mmCIF file of C-alpha atoms in Angstrom:
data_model
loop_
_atom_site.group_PDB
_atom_site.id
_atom_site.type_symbol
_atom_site.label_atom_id
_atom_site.label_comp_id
_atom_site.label_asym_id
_atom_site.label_seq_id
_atom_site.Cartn_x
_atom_site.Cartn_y
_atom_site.Cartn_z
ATOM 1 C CA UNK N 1 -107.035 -139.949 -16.416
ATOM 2 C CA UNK N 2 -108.606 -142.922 -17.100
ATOM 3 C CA UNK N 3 -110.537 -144.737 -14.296
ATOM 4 C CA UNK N 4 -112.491 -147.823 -13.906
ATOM 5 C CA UNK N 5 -115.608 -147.526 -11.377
ATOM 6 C CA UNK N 6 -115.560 -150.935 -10.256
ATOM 7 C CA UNK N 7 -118.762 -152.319 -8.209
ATOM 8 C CA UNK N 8 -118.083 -155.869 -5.989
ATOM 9 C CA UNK N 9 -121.020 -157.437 -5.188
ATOM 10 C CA UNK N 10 -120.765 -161.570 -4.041
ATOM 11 C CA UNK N 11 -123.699 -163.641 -3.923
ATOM 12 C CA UNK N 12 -122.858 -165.359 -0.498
ATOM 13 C CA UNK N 13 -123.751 -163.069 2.069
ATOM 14 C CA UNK N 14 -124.303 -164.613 5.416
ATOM 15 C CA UNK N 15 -125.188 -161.862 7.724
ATOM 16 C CA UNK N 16 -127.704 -160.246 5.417
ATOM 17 C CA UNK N 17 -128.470 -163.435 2.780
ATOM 18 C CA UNK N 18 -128.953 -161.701 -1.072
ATOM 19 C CA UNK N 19 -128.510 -158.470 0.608
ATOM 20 C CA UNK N 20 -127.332 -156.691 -2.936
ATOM 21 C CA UNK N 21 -130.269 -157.649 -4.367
ATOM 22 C CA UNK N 22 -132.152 -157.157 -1.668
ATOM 23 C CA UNK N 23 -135.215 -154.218 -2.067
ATOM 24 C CA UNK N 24 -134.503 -151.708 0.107
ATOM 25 C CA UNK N 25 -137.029 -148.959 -0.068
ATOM 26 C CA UNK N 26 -138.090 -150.581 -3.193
ATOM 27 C CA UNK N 27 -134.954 -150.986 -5.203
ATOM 28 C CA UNK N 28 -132.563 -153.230 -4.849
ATOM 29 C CA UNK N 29 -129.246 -152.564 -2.449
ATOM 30 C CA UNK N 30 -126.883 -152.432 -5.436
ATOM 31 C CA UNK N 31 -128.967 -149.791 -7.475
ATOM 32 C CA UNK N 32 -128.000 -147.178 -5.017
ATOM 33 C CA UNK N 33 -124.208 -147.424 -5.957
ATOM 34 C CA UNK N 34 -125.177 -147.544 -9.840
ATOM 35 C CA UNK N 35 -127.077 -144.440 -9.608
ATOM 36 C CA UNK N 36 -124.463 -142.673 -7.246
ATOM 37 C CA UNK N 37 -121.430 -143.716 -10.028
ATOM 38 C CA UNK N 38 -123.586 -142.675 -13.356
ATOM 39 C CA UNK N 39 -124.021 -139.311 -11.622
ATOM 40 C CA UNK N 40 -119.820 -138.961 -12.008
ATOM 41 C CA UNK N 41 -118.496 -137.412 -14.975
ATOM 42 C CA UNK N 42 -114.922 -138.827 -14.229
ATOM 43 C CA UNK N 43 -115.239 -142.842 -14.189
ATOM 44 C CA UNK N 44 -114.460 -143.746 -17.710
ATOM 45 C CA UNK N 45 -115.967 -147.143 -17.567
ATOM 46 C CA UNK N 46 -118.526 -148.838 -14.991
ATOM 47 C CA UNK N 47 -118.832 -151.978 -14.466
ATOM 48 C CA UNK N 48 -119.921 -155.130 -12.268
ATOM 49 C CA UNK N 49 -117.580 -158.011 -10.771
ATOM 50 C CA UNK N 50 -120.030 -160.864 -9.234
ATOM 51 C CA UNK N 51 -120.371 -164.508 -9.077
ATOM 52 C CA UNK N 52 -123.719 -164.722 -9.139
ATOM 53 C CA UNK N 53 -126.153 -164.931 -11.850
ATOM 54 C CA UNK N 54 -128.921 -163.680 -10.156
ATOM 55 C CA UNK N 55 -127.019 -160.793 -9.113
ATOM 56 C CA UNK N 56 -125.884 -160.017 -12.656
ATOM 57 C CA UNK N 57 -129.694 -160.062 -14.104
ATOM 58 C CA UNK N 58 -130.427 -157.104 -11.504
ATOM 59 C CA UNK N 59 -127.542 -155.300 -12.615
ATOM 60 C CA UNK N 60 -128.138 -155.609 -16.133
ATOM 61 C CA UNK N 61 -132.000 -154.677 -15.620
ATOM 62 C CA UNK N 62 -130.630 -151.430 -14.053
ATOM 63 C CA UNK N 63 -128.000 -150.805 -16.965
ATOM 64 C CA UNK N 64 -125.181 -151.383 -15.430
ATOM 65 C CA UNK N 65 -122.118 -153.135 -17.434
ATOM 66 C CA UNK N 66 -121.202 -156.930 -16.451
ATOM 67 C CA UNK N 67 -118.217 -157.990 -19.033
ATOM 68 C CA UNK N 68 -117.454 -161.171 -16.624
ATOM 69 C CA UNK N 69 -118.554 -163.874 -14.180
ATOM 70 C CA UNK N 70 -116.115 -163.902 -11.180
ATOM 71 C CA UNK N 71 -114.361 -166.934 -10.695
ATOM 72 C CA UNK N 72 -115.651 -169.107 -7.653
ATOM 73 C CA UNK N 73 -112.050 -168.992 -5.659
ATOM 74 C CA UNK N 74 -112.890 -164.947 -5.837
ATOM 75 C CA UNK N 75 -116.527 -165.626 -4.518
ATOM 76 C CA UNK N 76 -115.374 -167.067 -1.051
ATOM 77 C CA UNK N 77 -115.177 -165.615 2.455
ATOM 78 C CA UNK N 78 -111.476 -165.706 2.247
ATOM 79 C CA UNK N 79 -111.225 -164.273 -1.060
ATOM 80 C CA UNK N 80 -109.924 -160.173 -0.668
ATOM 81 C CA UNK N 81 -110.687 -157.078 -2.282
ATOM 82 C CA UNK N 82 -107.654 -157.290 -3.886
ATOM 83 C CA UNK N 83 -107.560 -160.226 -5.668
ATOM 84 C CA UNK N 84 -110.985 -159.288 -7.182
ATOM 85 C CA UNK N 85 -109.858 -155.927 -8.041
ATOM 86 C CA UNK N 86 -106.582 -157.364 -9.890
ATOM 87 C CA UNK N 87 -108.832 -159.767 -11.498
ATOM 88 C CA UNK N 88 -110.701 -157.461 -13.292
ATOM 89 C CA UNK N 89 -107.745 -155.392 -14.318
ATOM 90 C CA UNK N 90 -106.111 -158.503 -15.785
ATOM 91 C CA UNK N 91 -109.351 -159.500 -17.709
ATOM 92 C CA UNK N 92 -108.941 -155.972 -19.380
ATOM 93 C CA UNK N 93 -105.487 -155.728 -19.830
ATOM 94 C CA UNK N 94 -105.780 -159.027 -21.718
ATOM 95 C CA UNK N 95 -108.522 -157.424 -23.846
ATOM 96 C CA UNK N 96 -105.799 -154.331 -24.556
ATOM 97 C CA UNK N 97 -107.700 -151.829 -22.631
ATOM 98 C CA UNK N 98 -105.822 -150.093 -19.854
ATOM 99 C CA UNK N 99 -106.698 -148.018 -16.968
ATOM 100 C CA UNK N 100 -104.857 -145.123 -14.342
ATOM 101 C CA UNK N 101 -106.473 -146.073 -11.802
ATOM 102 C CA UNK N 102 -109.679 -147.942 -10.050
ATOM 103 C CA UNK N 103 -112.890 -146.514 -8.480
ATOM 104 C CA UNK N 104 -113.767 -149.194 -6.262
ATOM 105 C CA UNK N 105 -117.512 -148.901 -5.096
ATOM 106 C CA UNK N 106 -118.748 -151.094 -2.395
ATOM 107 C CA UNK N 107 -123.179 -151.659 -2.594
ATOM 108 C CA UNK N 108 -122.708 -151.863 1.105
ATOM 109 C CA UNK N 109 -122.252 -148.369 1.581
ATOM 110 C CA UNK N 110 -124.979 -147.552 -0.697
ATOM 111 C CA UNK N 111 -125.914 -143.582 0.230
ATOM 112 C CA UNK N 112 -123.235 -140.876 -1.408
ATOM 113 C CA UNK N 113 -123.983 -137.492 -2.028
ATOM 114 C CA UNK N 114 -124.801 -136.777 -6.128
ATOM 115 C CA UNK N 115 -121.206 -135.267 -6.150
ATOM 116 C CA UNK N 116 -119.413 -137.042 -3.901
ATOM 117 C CA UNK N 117 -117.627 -139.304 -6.029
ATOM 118 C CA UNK N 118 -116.357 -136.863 -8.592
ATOM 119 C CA UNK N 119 -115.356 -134.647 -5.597
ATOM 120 C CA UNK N 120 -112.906 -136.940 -4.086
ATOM 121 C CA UNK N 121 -111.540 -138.307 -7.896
ATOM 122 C CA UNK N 122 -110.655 -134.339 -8.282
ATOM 123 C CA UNK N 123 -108.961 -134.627 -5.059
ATOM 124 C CA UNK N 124 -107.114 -137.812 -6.076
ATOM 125 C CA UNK N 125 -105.816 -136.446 -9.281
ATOM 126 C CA UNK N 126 -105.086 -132.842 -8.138
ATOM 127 C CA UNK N 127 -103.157 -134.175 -4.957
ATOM 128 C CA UNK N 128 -101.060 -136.699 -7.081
ATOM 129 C CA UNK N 129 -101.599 -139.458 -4.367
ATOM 130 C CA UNK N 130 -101.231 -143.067 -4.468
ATOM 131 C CA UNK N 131 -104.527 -143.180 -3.373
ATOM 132 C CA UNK N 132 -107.603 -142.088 -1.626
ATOM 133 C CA UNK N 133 -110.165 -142.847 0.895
ATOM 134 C CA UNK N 134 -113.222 -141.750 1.858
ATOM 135 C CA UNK N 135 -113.056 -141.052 6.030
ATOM 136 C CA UNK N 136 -114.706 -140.162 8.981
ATOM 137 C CA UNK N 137 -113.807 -138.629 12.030
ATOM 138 C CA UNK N 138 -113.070 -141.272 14.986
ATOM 139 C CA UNK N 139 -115.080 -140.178 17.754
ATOM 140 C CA UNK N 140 -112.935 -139.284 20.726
ATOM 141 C CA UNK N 141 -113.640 -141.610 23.046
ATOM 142 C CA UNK N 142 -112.017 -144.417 20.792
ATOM 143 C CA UNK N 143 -109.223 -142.286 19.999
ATOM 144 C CA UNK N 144 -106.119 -144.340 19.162
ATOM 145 C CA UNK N 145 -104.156 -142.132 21.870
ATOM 146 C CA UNK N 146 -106.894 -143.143 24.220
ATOM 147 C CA UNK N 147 -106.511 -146.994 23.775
ATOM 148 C CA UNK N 148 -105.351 -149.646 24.391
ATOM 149 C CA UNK N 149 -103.467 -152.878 23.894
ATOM 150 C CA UNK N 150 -102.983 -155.886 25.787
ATOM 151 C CA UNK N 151 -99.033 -156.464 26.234
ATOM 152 C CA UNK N 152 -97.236 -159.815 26.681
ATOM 153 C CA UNK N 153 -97.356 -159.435 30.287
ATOM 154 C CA UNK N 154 -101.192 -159.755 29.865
ATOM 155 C CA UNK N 155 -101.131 -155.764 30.897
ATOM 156 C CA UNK N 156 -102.125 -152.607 28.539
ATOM 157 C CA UNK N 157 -100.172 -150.083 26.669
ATOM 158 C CA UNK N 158 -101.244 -146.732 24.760
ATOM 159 C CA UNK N 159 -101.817 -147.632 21.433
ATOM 160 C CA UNK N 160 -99.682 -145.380 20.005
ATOM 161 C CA UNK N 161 -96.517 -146.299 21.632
ATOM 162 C CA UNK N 162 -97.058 -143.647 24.273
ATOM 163 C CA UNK N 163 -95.860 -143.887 27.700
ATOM 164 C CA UNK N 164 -98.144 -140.479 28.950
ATOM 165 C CA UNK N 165 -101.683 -140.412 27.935
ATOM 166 C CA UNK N 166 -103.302 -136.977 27.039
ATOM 167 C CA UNK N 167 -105.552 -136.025 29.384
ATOM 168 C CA UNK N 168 -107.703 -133.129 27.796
ATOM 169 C CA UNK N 169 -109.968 -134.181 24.782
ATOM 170 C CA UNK N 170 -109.684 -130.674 23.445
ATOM 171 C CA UNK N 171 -105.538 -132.155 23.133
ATOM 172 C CA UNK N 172 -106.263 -134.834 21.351
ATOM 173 C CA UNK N 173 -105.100 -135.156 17.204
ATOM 174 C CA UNK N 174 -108.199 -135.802 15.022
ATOM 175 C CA UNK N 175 -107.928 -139.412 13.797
ATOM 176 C CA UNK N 176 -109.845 -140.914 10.794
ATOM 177 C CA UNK N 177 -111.175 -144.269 9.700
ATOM 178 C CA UNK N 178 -112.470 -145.755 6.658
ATOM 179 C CA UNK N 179 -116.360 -145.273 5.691
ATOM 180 C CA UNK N 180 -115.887 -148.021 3.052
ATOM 181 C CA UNK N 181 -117.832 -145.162 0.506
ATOM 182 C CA UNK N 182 -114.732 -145.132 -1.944
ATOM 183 C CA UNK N 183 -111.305 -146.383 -2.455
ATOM 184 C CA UNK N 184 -109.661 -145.133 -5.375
ATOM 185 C CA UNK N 185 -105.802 -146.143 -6.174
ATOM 186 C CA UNK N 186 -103.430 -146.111 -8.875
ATOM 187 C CA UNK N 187 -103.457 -149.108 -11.013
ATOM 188 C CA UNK N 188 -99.412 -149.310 -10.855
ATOM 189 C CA UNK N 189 -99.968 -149.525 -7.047
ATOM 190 C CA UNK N 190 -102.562 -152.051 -7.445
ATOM 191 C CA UNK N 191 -100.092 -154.209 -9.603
ATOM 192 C CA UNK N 192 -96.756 -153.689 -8.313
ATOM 193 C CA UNK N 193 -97.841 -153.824 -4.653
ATOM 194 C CA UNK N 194 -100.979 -155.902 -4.240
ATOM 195 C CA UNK N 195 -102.641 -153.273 -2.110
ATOM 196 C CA UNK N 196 -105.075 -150.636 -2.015
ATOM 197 C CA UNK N 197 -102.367 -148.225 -0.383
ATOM 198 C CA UNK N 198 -99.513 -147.085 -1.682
ATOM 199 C CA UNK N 199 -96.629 -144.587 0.359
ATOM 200 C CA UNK N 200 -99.183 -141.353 -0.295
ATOM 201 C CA UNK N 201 -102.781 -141.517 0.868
ATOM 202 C CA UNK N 202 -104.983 -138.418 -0.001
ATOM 203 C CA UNK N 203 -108.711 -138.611 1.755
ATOM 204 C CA UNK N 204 -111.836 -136.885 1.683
ATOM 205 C CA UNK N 205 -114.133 -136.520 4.630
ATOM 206 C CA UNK N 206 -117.812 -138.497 4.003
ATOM 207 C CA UNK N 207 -120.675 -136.956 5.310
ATOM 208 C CA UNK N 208 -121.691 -138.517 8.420
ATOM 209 C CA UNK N 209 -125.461 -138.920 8.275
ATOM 210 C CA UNK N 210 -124.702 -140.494 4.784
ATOM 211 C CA UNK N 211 -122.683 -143.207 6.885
ATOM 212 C CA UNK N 212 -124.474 -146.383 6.385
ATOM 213 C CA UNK N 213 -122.246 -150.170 6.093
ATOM 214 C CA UNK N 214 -124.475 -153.056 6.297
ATOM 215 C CA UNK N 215 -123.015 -156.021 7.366
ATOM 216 C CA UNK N 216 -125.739 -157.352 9.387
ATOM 217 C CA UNK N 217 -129.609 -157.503 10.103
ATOM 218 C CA UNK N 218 -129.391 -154.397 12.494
ATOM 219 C CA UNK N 219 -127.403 -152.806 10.117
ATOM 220 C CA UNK N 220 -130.034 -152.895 7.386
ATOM 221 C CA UNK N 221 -132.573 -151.777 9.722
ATOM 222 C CA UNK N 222 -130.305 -148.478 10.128
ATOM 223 C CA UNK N 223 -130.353 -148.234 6.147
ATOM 224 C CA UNK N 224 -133.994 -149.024 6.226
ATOM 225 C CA UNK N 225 -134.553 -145.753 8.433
ATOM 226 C CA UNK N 226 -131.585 -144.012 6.993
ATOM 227 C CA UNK N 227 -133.427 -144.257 3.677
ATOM 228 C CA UNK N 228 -136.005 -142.443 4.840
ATOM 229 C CA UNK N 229 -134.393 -139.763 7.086
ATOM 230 C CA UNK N 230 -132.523 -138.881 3.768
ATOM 231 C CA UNK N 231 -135.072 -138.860 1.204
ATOM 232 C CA UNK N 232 -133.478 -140.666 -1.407
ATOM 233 C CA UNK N 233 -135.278 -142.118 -3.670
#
C-alpha cells in the first residue's frame, strides 16, 4: 500500500505564535514529528504542507521533503484539515503520482513512541478500514452516558439519548476520543467524501503519558516538562 505521511504545519499560530518552529528542548516543535515518521518503514513518501517560508527553511534543514507552498486561502483560521489534505493529493495526482491512502501527522502532538506509527498503519491495512485514529480512553467522569445536553426547554438530557442514567462506574462502556497523534484514511474516502471518516473506523490506543496537544501557552509548558519526564531527545 502506498501511503503519503503528510505533516501540516501553518505559520499563523495565535495561541502559541511560531510554535512549529518553536525550540522546544532545543529543537524545533516540528522536528519531533519528522523524526517520529522517518522511524516508519510503511509511509512511502514524507512530506511538508505549509505557508510559510520560514517554516519550510526549518523543515528542509531537518531533511524533510517540501514539494509546495500552501496556498494562502489554506493558511487561514477557517481553512480545514481537509481541504489541505485534498490539496496535496491533487498537486500529486496532477504530477501522475498516486497514493492508497494518507498519514496525516499533526507537529502539535509531537511525542509518539519509535513504533507507534507503523503499529497502527499495520492495523489500518490488516483491518481493511476506512480509516484509523489514534485514541484515548475518556476518563469516566466525562463519560458521554454521564452527560449532558441542554434541551429546548433550557433543561438537560443524557447525551446519549438515554432516559435512565447508569449509576455504577464499573457499568459504564469505555468511550474513546481523538489524541490528534495520527489520522490515517483511504484516499478514495478522502476524495469521494471530503472527510477523514469513512463508514469503518479502525483505532489504536496512544499511550497516555505520550499525550501532549499544544494549543496554548500552558499547553507548551506541559510539553516543556513532558519532554523531560520522557527523555526524548
Amino acid at each position: 500500500m502506498r501511503i503519503l505521511g503528510l505533516i501540516t504545519a501553518r505559520g499563523g499560530s495565535k495561541g502559541v505564535p511560531k510554535k512549529n518552529i518553536k525550540l522546544l528542548n532545543g529543537k524545533p516543535l516540528l522536528a519531533y514529528t519528522v523524526e517520529a515518521a522517518n522511524r516508519s518503514k510503511l509511509i512511502t513518501d514524507l512530506i511538508l504542507s505549509t505557508d510559510d517560508d520560514a517554516i519550510i527553511q526549518v523543515a528542509e534543514n531537518i531533511g524533510l521533503q517540501v514539494p509546495f507552498k500552501r496556498p494562502e486561502e489554506l493558511a487561514v483560521d477557517s481553512a480545514s484539515s481537509i481541504d489541505v489534505v485534498s490539496h496535496a493529493l491533487q498537486f500529486f495526482e496532477s504530477k501522475g503520482i498516486f497514493y492508497d491512502a494518507i498519514c496525516l501527522l499533526q507537529p502539535t502532538s509531537p511525542f509518539r513512541k519509535d513504533s507507534f506509527i507503523d503499529e497502527a498503519i499495520e492495523k489500518f491495512i490488516n483491518q481493511k478500514t476506512d480509516c484509523l485514529l489514534s485514541v484515548l480512553q475518556v476518563p469516566h467522569e466525562y463519560n458521554p452516558h454521564w452527560t449532558f445536553l441542554e434541551n429546548e426547554n433550557g433543561t438537560l438530557d443524557i447525551a446519549t439519548g438515554e432516559k435512565e442514567i447508569i449509576k455504577r462506574r464499573q457499568d459504564l462502556p469505555v468511550s474513546f476520543f481523538r489524541d490528534g497523534s495520527i489520522y490515517i484514511t483511504k484516499t478514495t474516502v478522502i476524495k469521494e467524501r471530503h472527510s477523514f471518516y469513512g463508514e469503518s473506523i479502525s483505532y489504536i490506543e496512544s499511550d497516555p503519558q505520550y499525550f501532549c496537544n499544544i494549543d496554548t501557552l500552558k499547553d507548551w509548558e506541559i510539553a516543556e516538562a513532558k519532554v523531560l519526564q520522557l527523555r526524548i531527545k
